[in-house]
mmCIF file of C-alpha atoms and ligand atoms in Angstrom:
data_model
loop_
_atom_site.group_PDB
_atom_site.id
_atom_site.type_symbol
_atom_site.label_atom_id
_atom_site.label_comp_id
_atom_site.label_asym_id
_atom_site.label_seq_id
_atom_site.Cartn_x
_atom_site.Cartn_y
_atom_site.Cartn_z
ATOM 1 C CA MET A 1 115.021 137.509 145.385
ATOM 2 C CA ARG A 2 117.291 139.630 143.224
ATOM 3 C CA VAL A 3 115.640 142.897 142.307
ATOM 4 C CA VAL A 4 117.023 144.355 139.094
ATOM 5 C CA ASN A 5 116.972 148.092 138.658
ATOM 6 C CA ARG A 6 116.328 148.485 134.947
ATOM 7 C CA LYS A 7 117.214 152.138 134.913
ATOM 8 C CA GLU A 8 118.586 152.225 131.409
ATOM 9 C CA ASN A 9 115.216 152.708 129.694
ATOM 10 C CA TYR A 10 112.645 155.069 131.032
ATOM 11 C CA ILE A 11 110.366 157.911 130.134
ATOM 12 C CA ILE A 12 111.881 161.284 131.004
ATOM 13 C CA ASP A 13 110.462 164.624 129.894
ATOM 14 C CA ASP A 14 107.761 162.499 128.220
ATOM 15 C CA ILE A 15 110.335 160.998 125.854
ATOM 16 C CA LEU A 16 111.586 157.405 125.820
ATOM 17 C CA LYS A 17 115.262 157.494 126.731
ATOM 18 C CA GLY A 18 117.948 154.912 127.298
ATOM 19 C CA GLU A 19 120.963 153.124 125.875
ATOM 20 C CA LEU A 20 118.869 150.670 123.883
ATOM 21 C CA VAL A 21 116.374 153.190 122.552
ATOM 22 C CA GLU A 22 116.598 153.805 118.798
ATOM 23 C CA THR A 23 115.386 157.164 117.572
ATOM 24 C CA SER A 24 114.378 158.156 114.074
ATOM 25 C CA ILE A 25 113.263 161.596 112.967
ATOM 26 C CA LYS A 26 110.993 162.145 109.959
ATOM 27 C CA TYR A 27 111.647 165.502 108.297
ATOM 28 C CA TYR A 28 109.365 167.145 105.750
ATOM 29 C CA ALA A 29 111.872 166.332 102.973
ATOM 30 C CA GLU A 30 111.166 162.584 103.423
ATOM 31 C CA ALA A 31 107.451 163.004 104.097
ATOM 32 C CA LYS A 32 106.377 165.277 101.207
ATOM 33 C CA GLU A 33 104.755 162.505 99.195
ATOM 34 C CA PHE A 34 102.449 161.502 102.076
ATOM 35 C CA TYR A 35 100.367 164.650 101.663
ATOM 36 C CA MET A 36 98.015 165.704 98.912
ATOM 37 C CA ASN A 37 99.907 168.854 97.873
ATOM 38 C CA GLU A 38 103.446 169.976 98.482
ATOM 39 C CA ASP A 39 103.670 173.020 100.782
ATOM 40 C CA LYS A 40 106.474 175.275 99.547
ATOM 41 C CA SER A 41 106.276 177.352 102.731
ATOM 42 C CA LEU A 42 107.599 174.388 104.767
ATOM 43 C CA LYS A 43 111.352 173.945 105.003
ATOM 44 C CA ASP A 44 112.777 170.521 104.166
ATOM 45 C CA ASP A 45 114.161 170.228 107.703
ATOM 46 C CA THR A 46 110.765 170.797 109.378
ATOM 47 C CA LYS A 47 110.329 168.012 111.938
ATOM 48 C CA MET A 48 107.139 166.046 111.223
ATOM 49 C CA TYR A 49 107.460 163.174 113.716
ATOM 50 C CA ASP A 50 109.935 161.241 115.839
ATOM 51 C CA VAL A 51 109.770 157.510 116.517
ATOM 52 C CA TYR A 52 111.465 156.007 119.594
ATOM 53 C CA GLN A 53 111.791 152.217 119.793
ATOM 54 C CA TYR A 54 113.010 149.923 122.508
ATOM 55 C CA THR A 55 113.452 146.153 122.542
ATOM 56 C CA LEU A 56 115.710 143.498 124.015
ATOM 57 C CA GLU A 57 114.968 141.097 121.158
ATOM 58 C CA ASP A 58 115.941 140.533 117.513
ATOM 59 C CA GLY A 59 112.565 139.742 115.975
ATOM 60 C CA SER A 60 113.483 136.141 115.077
ATOM 61 C CA GLU A 61 110.383 134.908 116.985
ATOM 62 C CA VAL A 62 106.843 136.240 116.700
ATOM 63 C CA GLY A 63 106.777 136.599 120.499
ATOM 64 C CA HIS A 64 109.529 139.258 120.421
ATOM 65 C CA LEU A 65 108.013 142.622 121.292
ATOM 66 C CA CYS A 66 108.989 146.215 120.688
ATOM 67 C CA TRP A 67 107.896 149.237 122.720
ATOM 68 C CA GLY A 68 107.668 152.558 120.956
ATOM 69 C CA LEU A 69 106.652 156.171 121.185
ATOM 70 C CA THR A 70 105.648 158.367 118.252
ATOM 71 C CA VAL A 71 105.838 162.137 118.764
ATOM 72 C CA MET A 72 103.956 164.115 116.128
ATOM 73 C CA TYR A 73 104.296 167.859 115.647
ATOM 74 C CA PRO A 74 101.269 170.094 114.975
ATOM 75 C CA VAL A 75 102.080 170.936 111.373
ATOM 76 C CA LEU A 76 99.556 171.696 108.635
ATOM 77 C CA ILE A 77 100.640 170.932 105.057
ATOM 78 C CA ASN A 78 98.484 173.135 102.819
ATOM 79 C CA GLY A 79 95.746 172.610 105.397
ATOM 80 C CA GLU A 80 96.288 168.852 105.659
ATOM 81 C CA CYS A 81 96.947 167.510 109.172
ATOM 82 C CA ASN A 82 100.341 165.963 109.864
ATOM 83 C CA MET A 83 100.302 162.179 109.638
ATOM 84 C CA THR A 84 102.590 159.159 109.717
ATOM 85 C CA ARG A 85 103.423 157.328 106.494
ATOM 86 C CA GLY A 86 101.122 154.453 107.500
ATOM 87 C CA HIS A 87 101.570 150.768 106.783
ATOM 88 C CA PHE A 88 100.167 147.238 106.794
ATOM 89 C CA HIS A 89 102.090 144.610 108.719
ATOM 90 C CA LEU A 90 104.028 142.193 106.511
ATOM 91 C CA ASN A 91 102.949 139.447 108.909
ATOM 92 C CA GLU A 92 99.199 139.869 109.255
ATOM 93 C CA THR A 93 98.997 137.572 112.285
ATOM 94 C CA CYS A 94 100.693 140.382 114.270
ATOM 95 C CA GLY A 95 98.422 142.959 115.904
ATOM 96 C CA GLU A 96 99.546 146.105 117.733
ATOM 97 C CA PHE A 97 98.487 148.201 120.717
ATOM 98 C CA TYR A 98 98.410 152.014 120.677
ATOM 99 C CA TYR A 99 97.936 154.182 123.738
ATOM 100 C CA GLY A 100 97.217 157.908 123.606
ATOM 101 C CA ALA A 101 99.740 159.667 125.851
ATOM 102 C CA GLN A 102 99.422 163.363 125.009
ATOM 103 C CA GLY A 103 97.506 165.601 122.636
ATOM 104 C CA ASN A 104 94.723 164.671 120.263
ATOM 105 C CA GLY A 105 94.489 162.898 116.980
ATOM 106 C CA LEU A 106 93.105 160.057 114.941
ATOM 107 C CA LEU A 107 94.159 156.492 114.336
ATOM 108 C CA MET A 108 93.153 155.838 110.731
ATOM 109 C CA LEU A 109 92.515 152.194 109.887
ATOM 110 C CA MET A 110 92.005 150.476 106.531
ATOM 111 C CA ASP A 111 91.108 146.906 105.644
ATOM 112 C CA ALA A 112 92.355 144.838 102.690
ATOM 113 C CA HIS A 113 89.513 146.179 100.484
ATOM 114 C CA GLY A 114 90.320 149.839 101.163
ATOM 115 C CA LYS A 115 87.462 150.430 103.618
ATOM 116 C CA THR A 116 88.761 153.256 105.833
ATOM 117 C CA TRP A 117 87.646 154.542 109.221
ATOM 118 C CA ALA A 118 89.237 156.130 112.305
ATOM 119 C CA GLU A 119 89.334 156.053 116.085
ATOM 120 C CA GLU A 120 89.764 159.172 118.255
ATOM 121 C CA VAL A 121 93.077 159.125 120.138
ATOM 122 C CA PHE A 122 93.341 161.161 123.358
ATOM 123 C CA PRO A 123 95.295 160.916 126.640
ATOM 124 C CA GLY A 124 94.429 157.509 128.106
ATOM 125 C CA SER A 125 92.762 155.970 125.035
ATOM 126 C CA VAL A 126 93.763 152.365 124.255
ATOM 127 C CA HIS A 127 93.551 150.948 120.714
ATOM 128 C CA TYR A 128 93.940 147.389 119.517
ATOM 129 C CA ILE A 129 94.935 147.255 115.847
ATOM 130 C CA LYS A 130 94.118 143.916 114.285
ATOM 131 C CA GLY A 131 97.029 142.426 112.312
ATOM 132 C CA ALA A 132 95.351 142.708 108.901
ATOM 133 C CA LEU A 133 94.579 146.444 109.159
ATOM 134 C CA ALA A 134 96.699 149.272 107.766
ATOM 135 C CA HIS A 135 97.218 152.049 110.319
ATOM 136 C CA ARG A 136 98.277 155.682 110.317
ATOM 137 C CA LEU A 137 98.332 158.383 113.030
ATOM 138 C CA ILE A 138 97.116 161.924 112.392
ATOM 139 C CA ASN A 139 97.729 164.929 114.629
ATOM 140 C CA THR A 140 94.460 166.859 114.504
ATOM 141 C CA GLY A 141 95.275 169.109 117.483
ATOM 142 C CA ASP A 142 97.285 172.290 117.916
ATOM 143 C CA LYS A 143 99.799 170.673 120.255
ATOM 144 C CA ILE A 144 102.300 167.819 120.187
ATOM 145 C CA PHE A 145 100.570 164.444 119.836
ATOM 146 C CA LYS A 146 102.216 161.440 121.549
ATOM 147 C CA VAL A 147 101.216 157.834 121.099
ATOM 148 C CA VAL A 148 102.787 154.806 122.788
ATOM 149 C CA ALA A 149 102.832 151.528 120.846
ATOM 150 C CA CYS A 150 103.635 147.875 121.508
ATOM 151 C CA TRP A 151 103.988 145.378 118.655
ATOM 152 C CA PRO A 152 105.795 142.166 117.654
ATOM 153 C CA ILE A 153 109.000 143.064 115.808
ATOM 154 C CA ALA A 154 108.225 140.264 113.338
ATOM 155 C CA ALA A 155 105.182 142.286 112.181
ATOM 156 C CA GLY A 156 107.364 144.285 109.792
ATOM 157 C CA HIS A 157 106.234 147.340 107.827
ATOM 158 C CA ASP A 158 104.601 147.040 104.399
ATOM 159 C CA TYR A 159 104.605 150.590 103.016
ATOM 160 C CA GLU A 160 104.266 149.578 99.345
ATOM 161 C CA ARG A 161 100.805 148.154 99.909
ATOM 162 C CA VAL A 162 99.445 151.485 101.184
ATOM 163 C CA GLU A 163 101.065 153.256 98.258
ATOM 164 C CA LYS A 164 99.235 150.920 95.833
ATOM 165 C CA GLN A 165 95.998 151.125 97.815
ATOM 166 C CA PRO A 166 96.011 154.468 99.667
ATOM 167 C CA PHE A 167 93.865 155.182 102.730
ATOM 168 C CA GLY A 168 90.363 156.279 101.683
ATOM 169 C CA TYR A 169 90.372 159.636 103.492
ATOM 170 C CA ARG A 170 92.586 162.631 104.132
ATOM 171 C CA VAL A 171 92.094 164.965 107.107
ATOM 172 C CA PHE A 172 92.329 168.740 106.755
ATOM 173 C CA LYS A 173 91.902 171.644 109.143
ATOM 174 C CA TYR A 174 90.573 174.968 107.874
ATOM 175 C CA ASN A 175 89.725 177.830 110.270
ATOM 176 C CA ASN A 176 90.180 175.392 113.144
ATOM 177 C CA LYS A 177 87.537 173.017 111.751
ATOM 178 C CA LEU A 178 88.361 169.457 110.716
ATOM 179 C CA GLU A 179 87.321 168.124 107.323
ATOM 180 C CA HIS A 180 87.533 164.471 106.314
ATOM 181 C CA LYS A 181 87.906 164.311 102.544
ATOM 182 C CA GLU A 182 87.105 161.061 100.800
ATOM 183 C CA ILE A 183 89.691 160.069 98.198
ATOM 184 C CA ARG A 184 88.261 158.810 94.944
ATOM 185 C CA ARG A 185 90.154 155.868 93.539
HETATM 186 O O1 LIG B 201 106.326 153.816 110.078
HETATM 187 P P1 LIG B 201 105.170 154.789 110.032
HETATM 188 O O2 LIG B 201 103.982 154.260 109.277
HETATM 189 O O3 LIG B 201 105.576 156.137 109.570
HETATM 190 O O4 LIG B 201 104.654 154.970 111.521
HETATM 191 C C1 LIG B 201 105.496 155.448 112.534
HETATM 192 C C2 LIG B 201 105.590 154.458 113.689
HETATM 193 O O5 LIG B 201 104.339 154.464 114.340
HETATM 194 C C3 LIG B 201 104.231 153.582 115.446
HETATM 195 O O6 LIG B 201 105.057 153.912 116.487
HETATM 196 C C4 LIG B 201 104.503 152.185 114.989
HETATM 197 O O7 LIG B 201 104.313 151.269 115.965
HETATM 198 C C5 LIG B 201 105.876 152.093 114.407
HETATM 199 O O8 LIG B 201 106.115 150.779 113.988
HETATM 200 C C6 LIG B 201 105.945 153.040 113.228
HETATM 201 O O9 LIG B 201 107.195 153.010 112.597
#
């Protein structure tokens, strides 16, 4: 049997590295509108989160998978906890797995009617996100929050839908205490 040493993609220093790994960095300048109020004390080049993605496929088939890692920094934006933009999948038959790798946070979920709830994410926690649910990660801790994900590339990202129907809660931290604020629509 031929044993292939797939050295080109691996986790090193807790980061996904390799020739085929695509990296994108979300700076505060591009994330301002996610939060309730702009925080003028934050510089535009403040790093909010990094997304690393690895696949050998092109997404032309629903069975084509992508492996990813999201690294979220412990930033408060006028007291609001740092979060990802959040999205529905364009193809609702496509679910996704999340796995808590480091730090603490929440996986916020929302159904088609706007009903919103969350799951605690911590090192070792495994989360199955059903294809029809919008999802967003929130760093509620004081340290870097890392979450591994696996999803079909064909899932796509529908950001417009969460802009039209925003998640029902926002998470804040004041004096080290978390507050979940319900958003009135
Ligand atoms: O794209 P966002 O909503 O900002 O989320 C950031 C990233 O989080 C996870 O890693 C998802 O699996 C990615 O598909 C997504 O791009």
